[in-house]
mmCIF file of C-alpha atoms and ligand atoms in Angstrom:
data_model
loop_
_atom_site.group_PDB
_atom_site.id
_atom_site.type_symbol
_atom_site.label_atom_id
_atom_site.label_comp_id
_atom_site.label_asym_id
_atom_site.label_seq_id
_atom_site.Cartn_x
_atom_site.Cartn_y
_atom_site.Cartn_z
ATOM 1 C CA UNK A 1 -73.189 49.698 -74.551
ATOM 2 C CA UNK A 2 -74.975 52.633 -74.447
ATOM 3 C CA UNK A 3 -73.764 55.164 -76.719
ATOM 4 C CA UNK A 4 -76.374 57.245 -77.350
ATOM 5 C CA UNK A 5 -78.619 59.041 -74.883
ATOM 6 C CA UNK A 6 -81.798 60.275 -76.060
ATOM 7 C CA UNK A 7 -83.897 62.624 -74.161
ATOM 8 C CA UNK A 8 -87.724 62.925 -75.092
ATOM 9 C CA UNK A 9 -89.137 65.448 -72.086
ATOM 10 C CA UNK A 10 -92.625 66.587 -74.004
ATOM 11 C CA UNK A 11 -92.852 62.571 -75.745
ATOM 12 C CA UNK A 12 -96.891 62.262 -77.940
ATOM 13 C CA UNK A 13 -98.539 59.284 -79.300
ATOM 14 C CA UNK A 14 -98.774 59.677 -82.317
ATOM 15 C CA UNK A 15 -101.812 59.048 -85.070
ATOM 16 C CA UNK A 16 -101.752 58.814 -88.661
ATOM 17 C CA UNK A 17 -104.743 59.033 -90.764
ATOM 18 C CA UNK A 18 -106.165 59.657 -94.733
ATOM 19 C CA UNK A 19 -108.898 61.238 -95.785
ATOM 20 C CA UNK A 20 -108.839 62.020 -99.102
ATOM 21 C CA UNK A 21 -110.259 65.818 -98.927
ATOM 22 C CA UNK A 22 -111.041 67.697 -94.879
ATOM 23 C CA UNK A 23 -114.208 68.988 -95.523
ATOM 24 C CA UNK A 24 -114.684 72.560 -94.637
ATOM 25 C CA UNK A 25 -117.229 72.912 -91.213
ATOM 26 C CA UNK A 26 -119.146 68.408 -92.519
ATOM 27 C CA UNK A 27 -117.239 65.257 -91.823
ATOM 28 C CA UNK A 28 -113.675 64.490 -93.029
ATOM 29 C CA UNK A 29 -113.950 60.042 -93.239
ATOM 30 C CA UNK A 30 -110.689 59.134 -91.927
ATOM 31 C CA UNK A 31 -109.133 55.727 -91.960
ATOM 32 C CA UNK A 32 -105.755 55.342 -89.361
ATOM 33 C CA UNK A 33 -102.872 54.903 -90.759
ATOM 34 C CA UNK A 34 -100.668 53.706 -88.096
ATOM 35 C CA UNK A 35 -99.896 54.874 -84.605
ATOM 36 C CA UNK A 36 -96.170 55.525 -83.138
ATOM 37 C CA UNK A 37 -94.398 56.794 -80.858
ATOM 38 C CA UNK A 38 -93.816 59.688 -81.028
ATOM 39 C CA UNK A 39 -91.396 62.916 -79.604
ATOM 40 C CA UNK A 40 -88.875 63.640 -81.184
ATOM 41 C CA UNK A 41 -85.709 61.863 -78.642
ATOM 42 C CA UNK A 42 -88.058 58.517 -78.627
ATOM 43 C CA UNK A 43 -88.128 58.981 -83.491
ATOM 44 C CA UNK A 44 -84.252 59.685 -83.059
ATOM 45 C CA UNK A 45 -83.965 56.305 -79.974
ATOM 46 C CA UNK A 46 -86.519 54.672 -82.993
ATOM 47 C CA UNK A 47 -84.306 55.246 -85.946
ATOM 48 C CA UNK A 48 -80.871 54.823 -83.852
ATOM 49 C CA UNK A 49 -82.361 51.290 -82.968
ATOM 50 C CA UNK A 50 -83.372 50.554 -86.196
ATOM 51 C CA UNK A 51 -80.142 50.580 -87.031
ATOM 52 C CA UNK A 52 -78.580 48.169 -84.475
ATOM 53 C CA UNK A 53 -77.067 51.092 -82.404
ATOM 54 C CA UNK A 54 -76.885 51.487 -78.184
ATOM 55 C CA UNK A 55 -79.356 53.732 -77.607
ATOM 56 C CA UNK A 56 -81.423 54.092 -75.268
ATOM 57 C CA UNK A 57 -83.850 56.754 -74.518
ATOM 58 C CA UNK A 58 -85.360 58.789 -71.520
ATOM 59 C CA UNK A 59 -88.825 60.049 -71.523
ATOM 60 C CA UNK A 60 -91.818 60.985 -69.018
ATOM 61 C CA UNK A 61 -95.007 60.003 -69.673
ATOM 62 C CA UNK A 62 -99.014 59.373 -68.245
ATOM 63 C CA UNK A 63 -101.764 58.411 -68.329
ATOM 64 C CA UNK A 64 -103.333 55.937 -71.140
ATOM 65 C CA UNK A 65 -101.250 57.324 -73.963
ATOM 66 C CA UNK A 66 -98.100 57.322 -71.728
ATOM 67 C CA UNK A 67 -99.541 53.675 -71.481
ATOM 68 C CA UNK A 68 -99.460 52.785 -74.656
ATOM 69 C CA UNK A 69 -96.894 55.227 -75.672
ATOM 70 C CA UNK A 70 -94.074 52.413 -73.021
ATOM 71 C CA UNK A 71 -96.485 49.564 -74.779
ATOM 72 C CA UNK A 72 -95.184 50.432 -78.117
ATOM 73 C CA UNK A 73 -91.585 50.922 -77.295
ATOM 74 C CA UNK A 74 -91.299 47.240 -75.477
ATOM 75 C CA UNK A 75 -93.041 46.091 -78.433
ATOM 76 C CA UNK A 76 -90.303 46.968 -80.481
ATOM 77 C CA UNK A 77 -87.599 46.196 -78.116
ATOM 78 C CA UNK A 78 -86.409 49.736 -77.644
ATOM 79 C CA UNK A 79 -83.972 50.083 -74.071
ATOM 80 C CA UNK A 80 -85.796 53.144 -72.599
ATOM 81 C CA UNK A 81 -86.478 54.890 -68.960
ATOM 82 C CA UNK A 82 -89.419 55.428 -68.389
ATOM 83 C CA UNK A 83 -90.739 58.856 -65.522
ATOM 84 C CA UNK A 84 -93.842 58.288 -64.668
ATOM 85 C CA UNK A 85 -95.641 62.233 -64.492
ATOM 86 C CA UNK A 86 -99.683 63.137 -63.768
ATOM 87 C CA UNK A 87 -100.438 64.493 -66.553
ATOM 88 C CA UNK A 88 -102.119 62.750 -69.667
ATOM 89 C CA UNK A 89 -98.998 62.046 -72.799
ATOM 90 C CA UNK A 90 -100.269 64.172 -75.317
ATOM 91 C CA UNK A 91 -101.226 62.254 -78.581
ATOM 92 C CA UNK A 92 -100.747 64.452 -82.205
ATOM 93 C CA UNK A 93 -102.381 63.389 -85.322
ATOM 94 C CA UNK A 94 -100.855 64.710 -89.171
ATOM 95 C CA UNK A 95 -103.840 63.869 -91.653
ATOM 96 C CA UNK A 96 -102.462 63.213 -94.921
ATOM 97 C CA UNK A 97 -105.067 63.869 -97.416
ATOM 98 C CA UNK A 98 -105.205 61.916 -100.108
ATOM 99 C CA UNK A 99 -106.820 63.661 -102.978
ATOM 100 C CA UNK A 100 -103.660 66.253 -102.278
ATOM 101 C CA UNK A 101 -100.906 64.163 -101.326
ATOM 102 C CA UNK A 102 -101.408 67.192 -98.700
ATOM 103 C CA UNK A 103 -100.297 66.744 -94.826
ATOM 104 C CA UNK A 104 -101.494 68.291 -92.442
ATOM 105 C CA UNK A 105 -99.364 67.872 -88.740
ATOM 106 C CA UNK A 106 -101.950 68.571 -85.959
ATOM 107 C CA UNK A 107 -99.928 68.652 -82.748
ATOM 108 C CA UNK A 108 -100.954 70.159 -79.370
ATOM 109 C CA UNK A 109 -99.075 71.324 -75.676
ATOM 110 C CA UNK A 110 -99.392 68.402 -74.477
ATOM 111 C CA UNK A 111 -99.484 67.422 -70.544
ATOM 112 C CA UNK A 112 -97.658 69.677 -68.229
ATOM 113 C CA UNK A 113 -94.335 68.902 -65.852
ATOM 114 C CA UNK A 114 -94.669 69.938 -62.055
ATOM 115 C CA UNK A 115 -90.875 70.164 -60.485
ATOM 116 C CA UNK A 116 -90.574 66.930 -58.767
ATOM 117 C CA UNK A 117 -91.086 65.245 -62.537
ATOM 118 C CA UNK A 118 -88.212 67.292 -64.538
ATOM 119 C CA UNK A 119 -86.060 67.271 -61.286
ATOM 120 C CA UNK A 120 -85.320 63.896 -61.401
ATOM 121 C CA UNK A 121 -85.183 63.605 -65.089
ATOM 122 C CA UNK A 122 -82.601 66.432 -64.898
ATOM 123 C CA UNK A 123 -80.932 64.325 -61.995
ATOM 124 C CA UNK A 124 -80.684 61.165 -63.987
ATOM 125 C CA UNK A 125 -79.664 62.119 -67.494
ATOM 126 C CA UNK A 126 -76.432 64.116 -64.533
ATOM 127 C CA UNK A 127 -75.500 60.992 -63.770
ATOM 128 C CA UNK A 128 -75.957 58.529 -66.069
ATOM 129 C CA UNK A 129 -73.203 55.580 -65.665
ATOM 130 C CA UNK A 130 -71.854 54.625 -67.567
ATOM 131 C CA UNK A 131 -71.868 57.748 -69.465
ATOM 132 C CA UNK A 132 -72.953 58.085 -73.138
ATOM 133 C CA UNK A 133 -70.986 59.086 -76.422
ATOM 134 C CA UNK A 134 -73.749 61.241 -77.397
ATOM 135 C CA UNK A 135 -76.374 62.252 -75.627
ATOM 136 C CA UNK A 136 -79.624 63.836 -78.358
ATOM 137 C CA UNK A 137 -81.981 66.537 -76.985
ATOM 138 C CA UNK A 138 -84.666 66.468 -79.102
ATOM 139 C CA UNK A 139 -88.237 68.766 -79.140
ATOM 140 C CA UNK A 140 -89.042 71.448 -77.699
ATOM 141 C CA UNK A 141 -89.766 71.561 -73.780
ATOM 142 C CA UNK A 142 -93.861 71.244 -71.958
ATOM 143 C CA UNK A 143 -95.897 73.517 -69.678
ATOM 144 C CA UNK A 144 -93.723 73.475 -66.732
ATOM 145 C CA UNK A 145 -90.364 72.789 -67.295
ATOM 146 C CA UNK A 146 -88.262 76.002 -67.099
ATOM 147 C CA UNK A 147 -86.621 77.568 -69.803
ATOM 148 C CA UNK A 148 -82.812 76.282 -69.349
ATOM 149 C CA UNK A 149 -83.780 72.773 -68.690
ATOM 150 C CA UNK A 150 -80.881 71.650 -71.422
ATOM 151 C CA UNK A 151 -78.766 74.057 -70.430
ATOM 152 C CA UNK A 152 -78.232 72.738 -67.151
ATOM 153 C CA UNK A 153 -78.084 69.207 -68.742
ATOM 154 C CA UNK A 154 -75.105 70.767 -71.644
ATOM 155 C CA UNK A 155 -73.428 72.264 -68.902
ATOM 156 C CA UNK A 156 -72.768 69.112 -66.758
ATOM 157 C CA UNK A 157 -72.685 67.030 -70.460
ATOM 158 C CA UNK A 158 -69.725 69.048 -71.257
ATOM 159 C CA UNK A 159 -67.666 68.983 -68.003
ATOM 160 C CA UNK A 160 -67.736 65.596 -68.656
ATOM 161 C CA UNK A 161 -67.256 64.751 -72.324
ATOM 162 C CA UNK A 162 -70.513 64.121 -74.077
ATOM 163 C CA UNK A 163 -71.343 64.883 -77.150
ATOM 164 C CA UNK A 164 -74.416 66.764 -76.834
ATOM 165 C CA UNK A 165 -76.686 66.523 -79.545
ATOM 166 C CA UNK A 166 -79.160 70.031 -79.601
ATOM 167 C CA UNK A 167 -82.512 70.733 -81.685
ATOM 168 C CA UNK A 168 -85.059 71.750 -79.977
ATOM 169 C CA UNK A 169 -86.517 75.707 -80.362
ATOM 170 C CA UNK A 170 -88.659 78.557 -78.954
ATOM 171 C CA UNK A 171 -87.118 78.841 -75.175
ATOM 172 C CA UNK A 172 -85.463 76.095 -75.099
ATOM 173 C CA UNK A 173 -82.956 77.566 -77.159
ATOM 174 C CA UNK A 174 -81.590 80.716 -75.536
ATOM 175 C CA UNK A 175 -79.119 78.430 -72.813
ATOM 176 C CA UNK A 176 -78.172 75.632 -73.933
ATOM 177 C CA UNK A 177 -76.334 77.746 -76.507
ATOM 178 C CA UNK A 178 -74.902 79.702 -73.693
ATOM 179 C CA UNK A 179 -73.149 76.150 -72.403
ATOM 180 C CA UNK A 180 -71.718 75.469 -75.368
ATOM 181 C CA UNK A 181 -72.761 72.441 -77.097
ATOM 182 C CA UNK A 182 -71.113 69.628 -79.230
ATOM 183 C CA UNK A 183 -73.697 70.529 -82.204
ATOM 184 C CA UNK A 184 -77.117 71.834 -82.972
ATOM 185 C CA UNK A 185 -79.063 71.487 -86.368
ATOM 186 C CA UNK A 186 -81.713 75.272 -86.111
ATOM 187 C CA UNK A 187 -84.047 75.231 -88.520
ATOM 188 C CA UNK A 188 -83.924 79.157 -90.382
ATOM 189 C CA UNK A 189 -87.412 80.514 -87.526
ATOM 190 C CA UNK A 190 -85.145 78.493 -84.994
ATOM 191 C CA UNK A 191 -81.396 80.115 -86.671
ATOM 192 C CA UNK A 192 -83.479 83.310 -85.873
ATOM 193 C CA UNK A 193 -84.596 83.206 -82.888
ATOM 194 C CA UNK A 194 -81.099 82.366 -81.933
ATOM 195 C CA UNK A 195 -79.982 85.715 -82.672
ATOM 196 C CA UNK A 196 -79.992 85.944 -86.550
ATOM 197 C CA UNK A 197 -81.038 89.114 -88.710
ATOM 198 C CA UNK A 198 -80.376 89.233 -92.064
ATOM 199 C CA UNK A 199 -81.379 86.995 -94.530
ATOM 200 C CA UNK A 200 -82.673 84.379 -95.164
ATOM 201 C CA UNK A 201 -82.344 83.273 -98.525
ATOM 202 C CA UNK A 202 -78.564 84.918 -98.281
ATOM 203 C CA UNK A 203 -76.337 81.920 -97.270
ATOM 204 C CA UNK A 204 -73.124 83.693 -97.774
ATOM 205 C CA UNK A 205 -74.108 85.510 -94.411
ATOM 206 C CA UNK A 206 -76.265 82.292 -92.841
ATOM 207 C CA UNK A 207 -73.029 80.976 -92.663
ATOM 208 C CA UNK A 208 -70.634 83.545 -92.305
ATOM 209 C CA UNK A 209 -72.997 84.512 -88.926
ATOM 210 C CA UNK A 210 -73.077 81.116 -88.347
ATOM 211 C CA UNK A 211 -69.116 81.253 -88.089
ATOM 212 C CA UNK A 212 -69.332 83.920 -85.101
ATOM 213 C CA UNK A 213 -71.508 82.282 -83.974
ATOM 214 C CA UNK A 214 -69.351 78.307 -83.417
ATOM 215 C CA UNK A 215 -66.481 81.206 -82.458
ATOM 216 C CA UNK A 216 -68.737 82.468 -79.760
ATOM 217 C CA UNK A 217 -68.789 78.486 -78.733
ATOM 218 C CA UNK A 218 -72.282 77.955 -78.831
ATOM 219 C CA UNK A 219 -71.927 74.928 -80.601
ATOM 220 C CA UNK A 220 -68.761 72.935 -82.354
ATOM 221 C CA UNK A 221 -70.303 72.620 -84.485
ATOM 222 C CA UNK A 222 -73.799 73.937 -86.192
ATOM 223 C CA UNK A 223 -76.664 73.748 -89.032
ATOM 224 C CA UNK A 224 -78.972 75.813 -90.595
ATOM 225 C CA UNK A 225 -81.630 73.611 -92.583
ATOM 226 C CA UNK A 226 -82.664 75.332 -95.665
ATOM 227 C CA UNK A 227 -85.527 72.404 -96.425
ATOM 228 C CA UNK A 228 -85.231 71.369 -100.389
ATOM 229 C CA UNK A 229 -82.069 73.743 -100.318
ATOM 230 C CA UNK A 230 -80.749 70.678 -98.302
ATOM 231 C CA UNK A 231 -78.944 72.664 -94.880
ATOM 232 C CA UNK A 232 -75.886 74.749 -94.245
ATOM 233 C CA UNK A 233 -72.809 73.481 -91.671
ATOM 234 C CA UNK A 234 -70.249 76.371 -89.630
ATOM 235 C CA UNK A 235 -68.100 74.003 -87.871
ATOM 236 C CA UNK A 236 -65.215 75.381 -85.093
ATOM 237 C CA UNK A 237 -62.523 73.288 -87.596
ATOM 238 C CA UNK A 238 -63.093 75.313 -89.903
ATOM 239 C CA UNK A 239 -65.397 74.045 -92.323
ATOM 240 C CA UNK A 240 -68.564 76.307 -94.454
ATOM 241 C CA UNK A 241 -70.544 73.839 -96.655
ATOM 242 C CA UNK A 242 -73.910 74.379 -98.630
ATOM 243 C CA UNK A 243 -74.980 70.823 -99.695
ATOM 244 C CA UNK A 244 -78.335 70.143 -101.265
ATOM 245 C CA UNK A 245 -80.382 67.025 -102.334
ATOM 246 C CA UNK A 246 -81.887 66.212 -105.241
ATOM 247 C CA UNK A 247 -85.216 67.389 -106.143
ATOM 248 C CA UNK A 248 -88.129 65.436 -104.094
ATOM 249 C CA UNK A 249 -91.807 63.870 -103.868
ATOM 250 C CA UNK A 250 -92.554 64.940 -100.597
ATOM 251 C CA UNK A 251 -95.082 62.981 -98.390
ATOM 252 C CA UNK A 252 -95.134 64.427 -95.154
ATOM 253 C CA UNK A 253 -92.104 66.558 -92.958
ATOM 254 C CA UNK A 254 -93.131 64.659 -90.472
ATOM 255 C CA UNK A 255 -90.371 63.354 -88.268
ATOM 256 C CA UNK A 256 -87.366 64.161 -90.931
ATOM 257 C CA UNK A 257 -85.895 66.579 -88.517
ATOM 258 C CA UNK A 258 -86.050 63.778 -86.405
ATOM 259 C CA UNK A 259 -84.200 61.038 -88.896
ATOM 260 C CA UNK A 260 -81.697 64.041 -90.200
ATOM 261 C CA UNK A 261 -79.935 64.087 -86.568
ATOM 262 C CA UNK A 262 -80.803 59.979 -86.329
ATOM 263 C CA UNK A 263 -78.636 59.644 -89.149
ATOM 264 C CA UNK A 264 -75.816 62.529 -88.920
ATOM 265 C CA UNK A 265 -75.069 60.926 -84.644
ATOM 266 C CA UNK A 266 -74.746 57.184 -86.795
ATOM 267 C CA UNK A 267 -72.784 58.929 -88.852
ATOM 268 C CA UNK A 268 -70.864 60.307 -86.389
ATOM 269 C CA UNK A 269 -70.859 57.726 -84.145
ATOM 270 C CA UNK A 270 -69.305 55.425 -86.518
ATOM 271 C CA UNK A 271 -66.597 57.638 -87.261
ATOM 272 C CA UNK A 272 -67.814 59.132 -90.259
ATOM 273 C CA UNK A 273 -66.490 63.662 -90.373
ATOM 274 C CA UNK A 274 -69.305 65.812 -89.111
ATOM 275 C CA UNK A 275 -68.542 67.570 -93.095
ATOM 276 C CA UNK A 276 -69.941 63.127 -93.920
ATOM 277 C CA UNK A 277 -72.130 62.645 -91.320
ATOM 278 C CA UNK A 278 -74.485 66.159 -92.109
ATOM 279 C CA UNK A 279 -73.852 65.314 -95.734
ATOM 280 C CA UNK A 280 -75.661 62.152 -94.899
ATOM 281 C CA UNK A 281 -78.604 63.665 -92.113
ATOM 282 C CA UNK A 282 -79.486 65.613 -95.697
ATOM 283 C CA UNK A 283 -80.416 62.474 -96.981
ATOM 284 C CA UNK A 284 -81.446 61.252 -94.942
ATOM 285 C CA UNK A 285 -84.167 64.006 -94.415
ATOM 286 C CA UNK A 286 -84.824 63.805 -98.126
ATOM 287 C CA UNK A 287 -85.163 59.890 -97.624
ATOM 288 C CA UNK A 288 -87.920 61.209 -94.938
ATOM 289 C CA UNK A 289 -90.029 63.380 -96.356
ATOM 290 C CA UNK A 290 -90.746 61.313 -99.079
ATOM 291 C CA UNK A 291 -92.582 58.646 -96.334
ATOM 292 C CA UNK A 292 -95.349 58.128 -93.751
ATOM 293 C CA UNK A 293 -95.208 57.772 -90.431
ATOM 294 C CA UNK A 294 -92.592 58.687 -88.217
ATOM 295 C CA UNK A 295 -89.413 55.317 -88.846
ATOM 296 C CA UNK A 296 -86.426 56.499 -90.844
ATOM 297 C CA UNK A 297 -87.139 52.509 -92.768
ATOM 298 C CA UNK A 298 -85.482 53.012 -95.652
ATOM 299 C CA UNK A 299 -82.016 52.640 -95.666
ATOM 300 C CA UNK A 300 -81.411 51.632 -99.347
ATOM 301 C CA UNK A 301 -82.853 55.409 -100.268
ATOM 302 C CA UNK A 302 -80.466 57.416 -97.844
ATOM 303 C CA UNK A 303 -77.141 55.545 -99.395
ATOM 304 C CA UNK A 304 -78.246 56.300 -102.776
ATOM 305 C CA UNK A 305 -80.129 60.472 -102.441
ATOM 306 C CA UNK A 306 -76.561 60.279 -100.321
ATOM 307 C CA UNK A 307 -74.597 59.693 -103.264
ATOM 308 C CA UNK A 308 -76.959 62.570 -105.733
ATOM 309 C CA UNK A 309 -76.605 65.238 -102.092
ATOM 310 C CA UNK A 310 -73.893 67.677 -104.689
ATOM 311 C CA UNK A 311 -72.126 70.249 -102.072
ATOM 312 C CA UNK A 312 -72.028 74.347 -103.171
HETATM 313 N N1 ADP B 1 -88.194 68.822 -99.955
HETATM 314 C C1 ADP B 1 -87.426 68.836 -99.417
HETATM 315 N N2 ADP B 1 -86.340 68.082 -99.658
HETATM 316 C C2 ADP B 1 -85.822 67.358 -98.729
HETATM 317 N N3 ADP B 1 -85.670 68.033 -97.441
HETATM 318 C C3 ADP B 1 -86.487 68.426 -97.062
HETATM 319 C C4 ADP B 1 -87.997 69.036 -97.416
HETATM 320 N N4 ADP B 1 -89.060 69.539 -97.207
HETATM 321 C C5 ADP B 1 -87.729 69.658 -95.605
HETATM 322 N N5 ADP B 1 -86.515 69.114 -96.021
HETATM 323 C C6 ADP B 1 -86.082 68.335 -94.669
HETATM 324 O O1 ADP B 1 -86.558 67.998 -94.011
HETATM 325 C C7 ADP B 1 -86.102 68.707 -91.688
HETATM 326 C C8 ADP B 1 -87.247 69.084 -91.466
HETATM 327 O O2 ADP B 1 -86.724 69.358 -90.613
HETATM 328 P P1 ADP B 1 -86.210 70.429 -89.727
HETATM 329 O O3 ADP B 1 -85.068 71.258 -90.176
HETATM 330 O O4 ADP B 1 -85.795 69.951 -88.348
HETATM 331 O O5 ADP B 1 -87.891 71.104 -89.450
HETATM 332 P P2 ADP B 1 -88.947 71.654 -88.906
HETATM 333 O O6 ADP B 1 -88.126 71.477 -87.445
HETATM 334 O O7 ADP B 1 -89.635 72.927 -88.974
HETATM 335 O O8 ADP B 1 -89.056 69.873 -88.733
HETATM 336 C C9 ADP B 1 -85.048 69.212 -92.798
HETATM 337 O O9 ADP B 1 -83.917 68.823 -92.669
HETATM 338 C C10 ADP B 1 -84.810 69.596 -94.212
HETATM 339 O O10 ADP B 1 -83.899 69.930 -94.538
HETATM 340 MG MG1 MG B 2 -86.616 70.456 -86.180
#
C-alpha cells in the first residue's frame, strides 16, 4: 500500500565531488564521490523507502538527465510515477573542499515546465487512488509553474483528509499556507517569507508568532528550523517547544532538511506524537549534516542523537 506520496516537481541529478582546494582563477581537479537522484521529494522517497515504508514519488523529468534520474530510481527500486517533460532536468553539483571540510552546493535554475506538463502532474496528484495518508510537497517551483501550484494541491488534499507536509520556499509558500496544510517546515528565511518580521534569535517571540499562524489556520503544526540550535514547534494541540541537538561536526548540509522531513513523516506514520516525531526530525537532520550525499542511511546514528536531543 502507498501510505506516503512525495511530489518532486523540480528534481535534479546531484553530482557529489571533492577537491583538495578550490582554486581561484585556475583548475580545481575534482574526483567524483557519487551521482545520486536529487530534489526534495525524491530525497524524501529514497529515505522512506530505505525505512521500509510504502512510498511513491511523483516527479517531472526530461532529457538525458531525466533518463539518468529514472534509471537510478529503477536501480534502487523506488516506486515512482514520472511525467515526461520537454526540457532537460538539471544537474546540481556539491563540491567538498577536503582541506577545509567545507561543501559548496551549486544549484541551477533548472527546467522550465509548459502548462500541460504541470497540469498533468497536478491532475494526477489530485486524483490519487487509493488516497495516501501523507502527501509531501517538497522543493521549490520550476519556471513556468504558477505560484499557487502547491495551494491547488493543498485544497484538494484538505477536502479528502490527506495530511499535507509542506517544505518549500519563496513564491511557492504563500498559497498552501493560505489554504492550510497539516504541517509546514520552514527555515528562518522561509519564516520571514511567510510574514514574520520580528527578531530571529528571540525564540519566545518566534513561538508566539508561530502559534498565531497555527491559530489562523495556516498549518496544524509549524516547525521553524534553527540550524545548530535545533528547531521550534508550535501546534494546534498546544505544543510550543524548542529542541536542540548535541554539537555536531558539519560535513554537508545537502539533504539535511529532507532527512528531517523523511524521519518526521516516518515517525508520524508509525503513530508517534507530533512532539516525538519532530524531535526525531531534529536528530535526523543533525545526523545527515555529518555525512555526504543525499541519502540518510544511518538510522542508528539518528537514534543515538535522538536520545541526546534536549528539550527547552
Ligand atoms: N550544525 C547543525 N547541527 C545540527 N543540525 C543542523 C546543523 N545545521 C543545520 N542543521 C539542520 O539541518 C536542516 C537543514 O534543512 P532546512 O532547515 O530545510 O534548511 P535549508 O532549507 O536552508 O536547507 C535543519 O533541520 C537544520 O536544523
Ligand atoms: Mg529546506
